[in-house]
Coordinates of C-alpha atoms in Angstrom, one line a residue:
M1 CA 32.7 33.5 6.4
K2 CA 31.8 32.2 2.9
K3 CA 31.2 29.1 5.3
Y4 CA 27.9 30.7 6.4
L5 CA 24.7 32.7 6.1
S6 CA 23.3 35.5 7.6
F7 CA 20.2 36.0 9.2
R8 CA 18.4 39.3 10.2
T9 CA 15.2 39.9 11.5
A10 CA 13.3 42.2 13.0
N11 CA 15.3 45.7 12.7
D12 CA 18.5 43.7 13.4
K13 CA 17.2 42.8 17.1
I14 CA 17.3 38.8 15.8
S15 CA 20.1 37.8 14.2
F16 CA 21.2 33.9 13.4
L17 CA 24.8 32.5 10.8
M18 CA 23.0 28.3 9.0
D19 CA 25.8 27.1 7.6
R20 CA 25.1 26.1 3.7
R21 CA 26.3 22.4 4.3
A22 CA 23.5 21.7 7.1
L23 CA 20.4 23.6 5.0
F24 CA 22.0 21.9 2.0
L25 CA 21.8 18.5 3.6
T26 CA 18.3 19.7 6.3
S27 CA 17.3 20.3 2.9
I28 CA 17.6 17.4 1.6
F29 CA 16.2 15.3 4.2
L30 CA 13.2 17.0 3.9
I31 CA 12.2 16.6 0.0
I32 CA 13.3 12.5 0.9
L33 CA 10.7 13.5 3.5
L34 CA 8.4 14.2 1.4
V35 CA 9.4 11.4 -1.6
A36 CA 8.5 9.3 1.0
F37 CA 5.1 10.6 2.4
F38 CA 3.9 10.6 -1.6
I39 CA 5.1 6.7 -2.2
S40 CA 4.0 5.9 1.2
A41 CA 0.2 6.7 0.5
G42 CA 0.1 5.5 -2.3
I43 CA 1.6 2.0 -2.2
G44 CA -1.2 -0.4 0.0
E45 CA -3.5 -3.1 -1.6
D46 CA -4.5 -0.3 -3.7
Y47 CA -1.9 1.4 -4.9
I48 CA -2.5 5.1 -5.6
S49 CA 0.0 7.6 -8.0
P50 CA 1.4 9.9 -6.9
W51 CA -0.7 12.8 -9.6
Q52 CA -3.6 10.9 -7.6
I53 CA -2.1 11.9 -4.6
I54 CA -2.1 14.9 -5.3
T55 CA -5.3 15.4 -6.8
I56 CA -7.0 13.9 -3.5
L57 CA -5.0 16.9 -1.4
S58 CA -6.1 19.8 -3.0
G59 CA -10.1 18.2 -2.9
H60 CA -10.6 16.4 -6.0
G61 CA -10.2 12.8 -5.8
S62 CA -12.7 10.1 -6.5
D63 CA -14.8 9.3 -3.2
F64 CA -13.0 5.2 -2.9
D65 CA -9.6 6.4 -3.3
T66 CA -10.1 10.2 -0.2
L67 CA -11.6 7.6 1.8
I68 CA -8.2 5.4 1.3
V69 CA -5.7 8.2 1.5
Q70 CA -7.4 10.6 4.4
S71 CA -10.1 7.7 6.9
F72 CA -6.6 4.9 6.7
R73 CA -3.3 6.1 5.3
M74 CA -2.9 10.2 6.1
P75 CA -3.2 9.5 10.3
R76 CA -0.4 6.7 10.3
I77 CA 1.6 8.8 7.7
L78 CA 1.2 11.6 9.6
L79 CA 1.7 10.1 12.9
A80 CA 4.7 8.5 12.1
I81 CA 6.2 11.4 11.1
L82 CA 5.3 13.0 14.3
V83 CA 6.4 10.2 16.6
G84 CA 9.8 9.6 14.9
M85 CA 10.0 13.3 15.4
S86 CA 9.5 13.3 18.6
L87 CA 11.8 10.0 19.6
A88 CA 14.5 11.8 18.0
V89 CA 15.4 14.9 18.8
A90 CA 14.5 13.4 22.7
G91 CA 17.7 11.3 22.1
A92 CA 19.4 14.2 21.2
I93 CA 18.5 15.9 23.7
I94 CA 19.3 12.8 26.4
Q95 CA 22.5 12.6 24.8
A96 CA 23.0 16.1 25.2
V97 CA 22.9 15.6 28.6
V98 CA 24.7 12.7 29.5
R99 CA 28.0 13.2 26.4
N100 CA 27.4 10.0 25.3
P101 CA 26.2 9.8 21.7
L102 CA 25.4 5.9 22.3
A103 CA 22.9 7.1 25.4
S104 CA 19.2 7.1 23.7
P105 CA 15.9 7.0 26.0
D106 CA 15.2 2.9 25.9
I107 CA 18.7 3.0 27.1
I108 CA 18.4 4.9 30.2
G109 CA 14.6 3.3 31.4
I110 CA 12.5 7.0 30.4
T111 CA 11.0 4.7 26.8
G112 CA 10.3 1.4 30.0
G113 CA 8.6 3.7 32.3
A114 CA 6.5 5.1 29.6
S115 CA 5.8 1.4 27.9
V116 CA 5.2 0.0 32.7
A117 CA 2.6 3.3 32.6
I118 CA 0.6 2.4 29.3
V119 CA 0.7 -1.6 30.5
L120 CA -1.0 -0.7 33.7
F121 CA -3.5 1.8 31.9
L122 CA -4.5 -1.0 29.4
A123 CA -4.6 -3.5 32.7
L124 CA -7.4 -1.5 34.4
F125 CA -9.2 0.8 31.7
S126 CA -10.3 -2.4 28.9
D127 CA -12.9 -4.5 29.5
M128 CA -13.4 -8.1 28.4
N129 CA -14.4 -6.9 24.8
H130 CA -11.0 -5.7 24.6
S131 CA -12.1 -1.2 24.9
L132 CA -11.0 1.2 26.7
T133 CA -13.7 2.7 29.8
I134 CA -12.3 5.8 29.4
S135 CA -11.2 8.6 27.2
I136 CA -8.1 7.4 25.0
K137 CA -6.9 11.7 25.4
W138 CA -5.9 9.9 28.7
M139 CA -3.1 8.1 27.6
P140 CA -0.9 10.3 27.4
L141 CA -0.8 11.6 30.5
A142 CA -0.4 7.9 31.7
A143 CA 3.1 7.1 29.4
F144 CA 4.1 11.0 30.9
I145 CA 3.6 10.0 33.8
G146 CA 6.0 7.0 33.8
A147 CA 8.1 8.7 32.1
S148 CA 8.4 11.8 34.1
F149 CA 8.5 8.1 37.5
V150 CA 11.0 6.8 35.9
A151 CA 12.9 10.2 35.4
F152 CA 13.1 11.5 38.4
L153 CA 14.5 8.4 40.4
L154 CA 17.2 8.2 37.7
Y155 CA 18.2 12.5 38.6
V156 CA 17.8 11.1 42.3
L157 CA 20.1 8.0 42.4
A158 CA 22.6 10.0 39.7
W159 CA 23.5 12.6 42.5
K160 CA 26.0 13.4 44.3
K161 CA 26.5 16.8 44.2
G162 CA 24.9 16.6 40.9
V163 CA 23.9 14.7 38.1
S164 CA 26.7 13.5 36.1
P165 CA 26.8 12.9 33.0
V166 CA 28.7 9.0 34.1
R167 CA 26.4 8.7 36.5
L168 CA 23.0 8.9 34.6
V169 CA 24.3 5.9 32.4
L170 CA 25.0 3.4 34.1
V171 CA 22.1 4.9 36.9
G172 CA 19.7 4.5 33.8
I173 CA 20.6 1.0 32.1
G174 CA 19.9 -0.5 35.8
L175 CA 16.3 2.1 36.1
W176 CA 15.6 0.0 31.5
S177 CA 16.4 -3.4 32.8
L178 CA 13.2 -2.8 36.8
T179 CA 11.0 -1.6 33.2
K180 CA 11.8 -4.3 31.6
A181 CA 11.0 -6.9 34.3
L182 CA 7.6 -5.0 35.8
T183 CA 6.4 -4.5 32.0
N184 CA 7.0 -8.5 31.9
L185 CA 5.1 -9.7 35.2
F186 CA 2.6 -7.6 35.2
M187 CA 1.7 -8.8 31.0
I188 CA 2.2 -11.9 32.9
L189 CA -0.1 -11.1 35.1
G190 CA -3.4 -9.4 32.9
P191 CA -5.8 -11.4 30.9
I192 CA -4.4 -12.9 27.0
Y193 CA -6.6 -10.7 25.6
Q194 CA -4.6 -7.9 27.3
A195 CA -0.9 -8.9 27.0
S196 CA -1.4 -9.9 23.6
Q197 CA -2.5 -5.8 23.2
A198 CA 0.3 -3.9 25.2
N199 CA 2.7 -6.8 23.6
I200 CA 2.2 -4.4 19.8
W201 CA 2.3 -1.7 22.7
L202 CA 5.6 -2.2 23.5
T203 CA 7.5 -3.7 20.2
G204 CA 6.0 -0.2 18.2
S205 CA 3.3 0.8 15.4
V206 CA 1.6 3.1 15.0
S207 CA -1.1 1.4 13.0
T208 CA -4.0 3.0 15.5
A209 CA -3.6 5.6 14.4
D210 CA -6.4 8.0 14.1
W211 CA -7.2 11.5 12.9
K212 CA -8.3 11.8 16.6
K213 CA -5.9 10.1 18.0
I214 CA -3.7 13.2 15.0
Q215 CA -5.3 15.7 17.1
I216 CA -4.4 14.4 20.6
A217 CA -0.4 13.9 19.7
A218 CA -0.2 16.9 17.3
P219 CA -0.9 19.4 19.6
I220 CA 1.5 18.2 21.8
I221 CA 4.3 17.5 20.1
L222 CA 4.9 20.0 18.0
L223 CA 5.0 22.9 21.4
L224 CA 7.1 20.5 22.9
L225 CA 9.3 20.5 19.5
I226 CA 9.0 24.1 19.4
L227 CA 10.3 24.1 23.5
S228 CA 13.4 21.7 22.1
F229 CA 14.8 24.0 19.7
I230 CA 14.3 27.1 22.2
M231 CA 17.0 25.0 24.1
V232 CA 19.2 25.1 21.1
R233 CA 22.1 27.6 22.9
T234 CA 21.5 25.2 26.3
L235 CA 22.0 22.1 23.8
N236 CA 25.9 23.9 23.0
I237 CA 26.0 25.0 26.6
Q238 CA 25.5 21.6 27.8
D239 CA 27.8 19.7 25.5
F240 CA 30.9 22.0 26.2
G241 CA 31.2 20.3 29.9
E242 CA 30.1 20.9 33.3
E243 CA 33.6 22.6 34.4
I244 CA 33.0 25.3 31.6
V245 CA 28.7 25.6 31.6
I246 CA 29.9 26.7 34.9
G247 CA 32.3 29.2 34.0
L248 CA 30.3 30.7 31.9
G249 CA 27.5 31.1 35.1
S250 CA 25.3 28.7 34.2
K251 CA 23.3 26.8 36.0
V252 CA 23.6 23.7 34.9
Q253 CA 21.9 21.4 37.2
Q254 CA 18.3 22.9 36.7
Q255 CA 19.6 23.5 33.0
R256 CA 19.6 19.3 32.3
L257 CA 16.6 18.7 34.6
F258 CA 14.4 21.3 32.4
L259 CA 15.2 19.6 29.6
L260 CA 15.0 15.9 31.1
L261 CA 11.6 17.2 31.3
I262 CA 11.7 18.3 27.5
S263 CA 12.6 14.6 26.3
T264 CA 10.7 12.5 28.6
A265 CA 7.0 14.0 27.8
L266 CA 8.5 13.9 24.3
I267 CA 9.1 10.2 24.6
G268 CA 6.0 9.6 27.2
T269 CA 4.0 11.5 23.9
A270 CA 4.7 9.4 21.7
V271 CA 5.4 6.1 23.5
A272 CA 1.9 6.5 24.4
F273 CA -0.2 6.7 19.8
A274 CA 2.3 4.3 18.7
G275 CA 4.4 2.2 21.6
G276 CA 7.9 1.4 22.3
I277 CA 9.3 1.8 18.8
G278 CA 13.2 1.3 20.1
F279 CA 17.0 2.7 18.5
V280 CA 14.9 5.8 16.3
G281 CA 16.2 8.4 19.6
L282 CA 19.7 6.7 19.0
M283 CA 20.2 6.9 15.5
A284 CA 18.5 9.5 14.2
P285 CA 21.1 11.7 16.6
H286 CA 23.7 9.8 15.6
I287 CA 23.8 10.0 12.0
A288 CA 23.0 13.2 12.0
R289 CA 25.4 14.8 13.6
K290 CA 28.3 12.8 11.7
L291 CA 26.8 14.8 8.9
V292 CA 26.2 18.2 9.8
G293 CA 28.4 18.1 13.0
S294 CA 27.6 18.9 17.4
S295 CA 25.7 22.1 17.2
F296 CA 22.7 21.8 17.6
G297 CA 20.8 24.4 16.1
A298 CA 21.5 22.7 13.0
L299 CA 21.8 18.8 14.5
L300 CA 18.1 18.9 15.9
P301 CA 15.6 20.2 12.7
L302 CA 17.9 17.5 11.0
S303 CA 18.2 14.9 13.6
A304 CA 14.1 15.7 13.6
L305 CA 13.5 14.5 9.6
I306 CA 15.3 11.0 9.8
G307 CA 14.2 10.2 13.1
A308 CA 10.2 10.7 10.9
I309 CA 12.0 9.2 8.2
L310 CA 12.7 6.2 9.3
V311 CA 10.0 5.7 11.0
L312 CA 7.7 6.4 7.7
I313 CA 9.0 3.5 5.7
A314 CA 9.7 1.1 9.3
D315 CA 5.1 1.0 8.7
T316 CA 5.7 1.9 5.0
I317 CA 7.8 -1.3 5.0
G318 CA 5.8 -2.9 7.8
R319 CA 2.1 -2.9 6.6
T320 CA 3.2 -3.9 2.6
L321 CA 5.8 -5.6 3.0
F322 CA 4.3 -9.2 3.8
L323 CA 0.1 -8.0 2.4
P324 CA -1.9 -9.3 4.1
I325 CA 0.1 -8.9 7.0
E326 CA 1.3 -6.0 8.7
V327 CA 4.7 -5.8 11.3
P328 CA 4.8 -3.6 13.7
A329 CA 7.6 -0.8 12.9
G330 CA 9.3 -1.6 15.7
I331 CA 10.4 -4.0 15.1
F332 CA 12.3 -2.9 12.1
T333 CA 13.7 0.2 13.8
A334 CA 14.9 -2.8 15.9
S335 CA 16.7 -5.4 13.0
I336 CA 18.0 -2.0 11.9
G337 CA 19.3 0.0 15.0
A338 CA 20.7 -3.5 16.8
P339 CA 23.7 -3.7 13.6
Y340 CA 24.0 -0.1 14.0
F341 CA 24.3 0.1 17.8
I342 CA 26.7 -2.6 18.0
F343 CA 28.7 -0.5 14.7
L344 CA 28.9 2.7 17.2
L345 CA 30.1 0.6 19.7
Y346 CA 33.0 -0.9 17.6
K347 CA 33.5 2.0 16.8
Q348 CA 33.5 3.7 20.4
R349 CA 36.0 0.9 21.1
K350 CA 38.8 1.9 17.6
V351 CA 39.3 5.1 19.1

């Protein structure tokens, strides 16, 4: 029992064990995220030291530095963190549902459904001045509807006396191809300025972040993350396999449907505000699983931190390395994720 720490609260009504190694690694990655936060807030066309960042956050910085950090850099940083956590946790949930560490929101088509919805949204509600004719508040709803529709098709087409993980993956790959084709079709049929705008969304970028978007995205994502953490026990049970889950008296199909809805909402919200940032939902849970094992009590929070770090670093590199040009964060996550995915497939082949 030395391996675990015991926590008891509410007169022993709530108690749980925490793996010391998992707690240590989670603390390390939280520190890494904080370091990445201060580095990202400080570097750019105008360098601001970490000490100045602390001064600005405490409300005592110069007007110019405060404007740069709070108005331009901070919204991007917070959105990158929120989006990274969303994609990572959604990926971990999907991997639990299909019981396959190579599954991700991108591969089974849910991200593609949200992307199709965003392209249609931009086509229907953009004017010739490249501005939206309705409130941006409706964009997460459009992305959620697109992701939900694909998730519904995925569930229905994979159903055969229940939904098996293998059918979910096979049908998901087909839906991913279909959503990719539809997205390209709508971009071709739409005006040139809309195709250019949609292409940035599909690549994945947080460059359009502002405080208005943070006020919309943060409550939605935080609520969904809390729901995900509440479902930890269900995720652990799902990972044992269908026969054991049924033997424990759990409602397998209802649980899978609810977990898919949570992951769909996370993906839809992330895509709505940052576009189709790829491979985070694959890499972050897989790295976390290698570090702390398959228990979702440790896996989910560590996956969220790793996802936040990946997207934040990718965005920081994209907006600073090639100045004055900004490169979308999705290009860097894909450049890391594609070789990583190939490596995972190679490892699976050797097993």
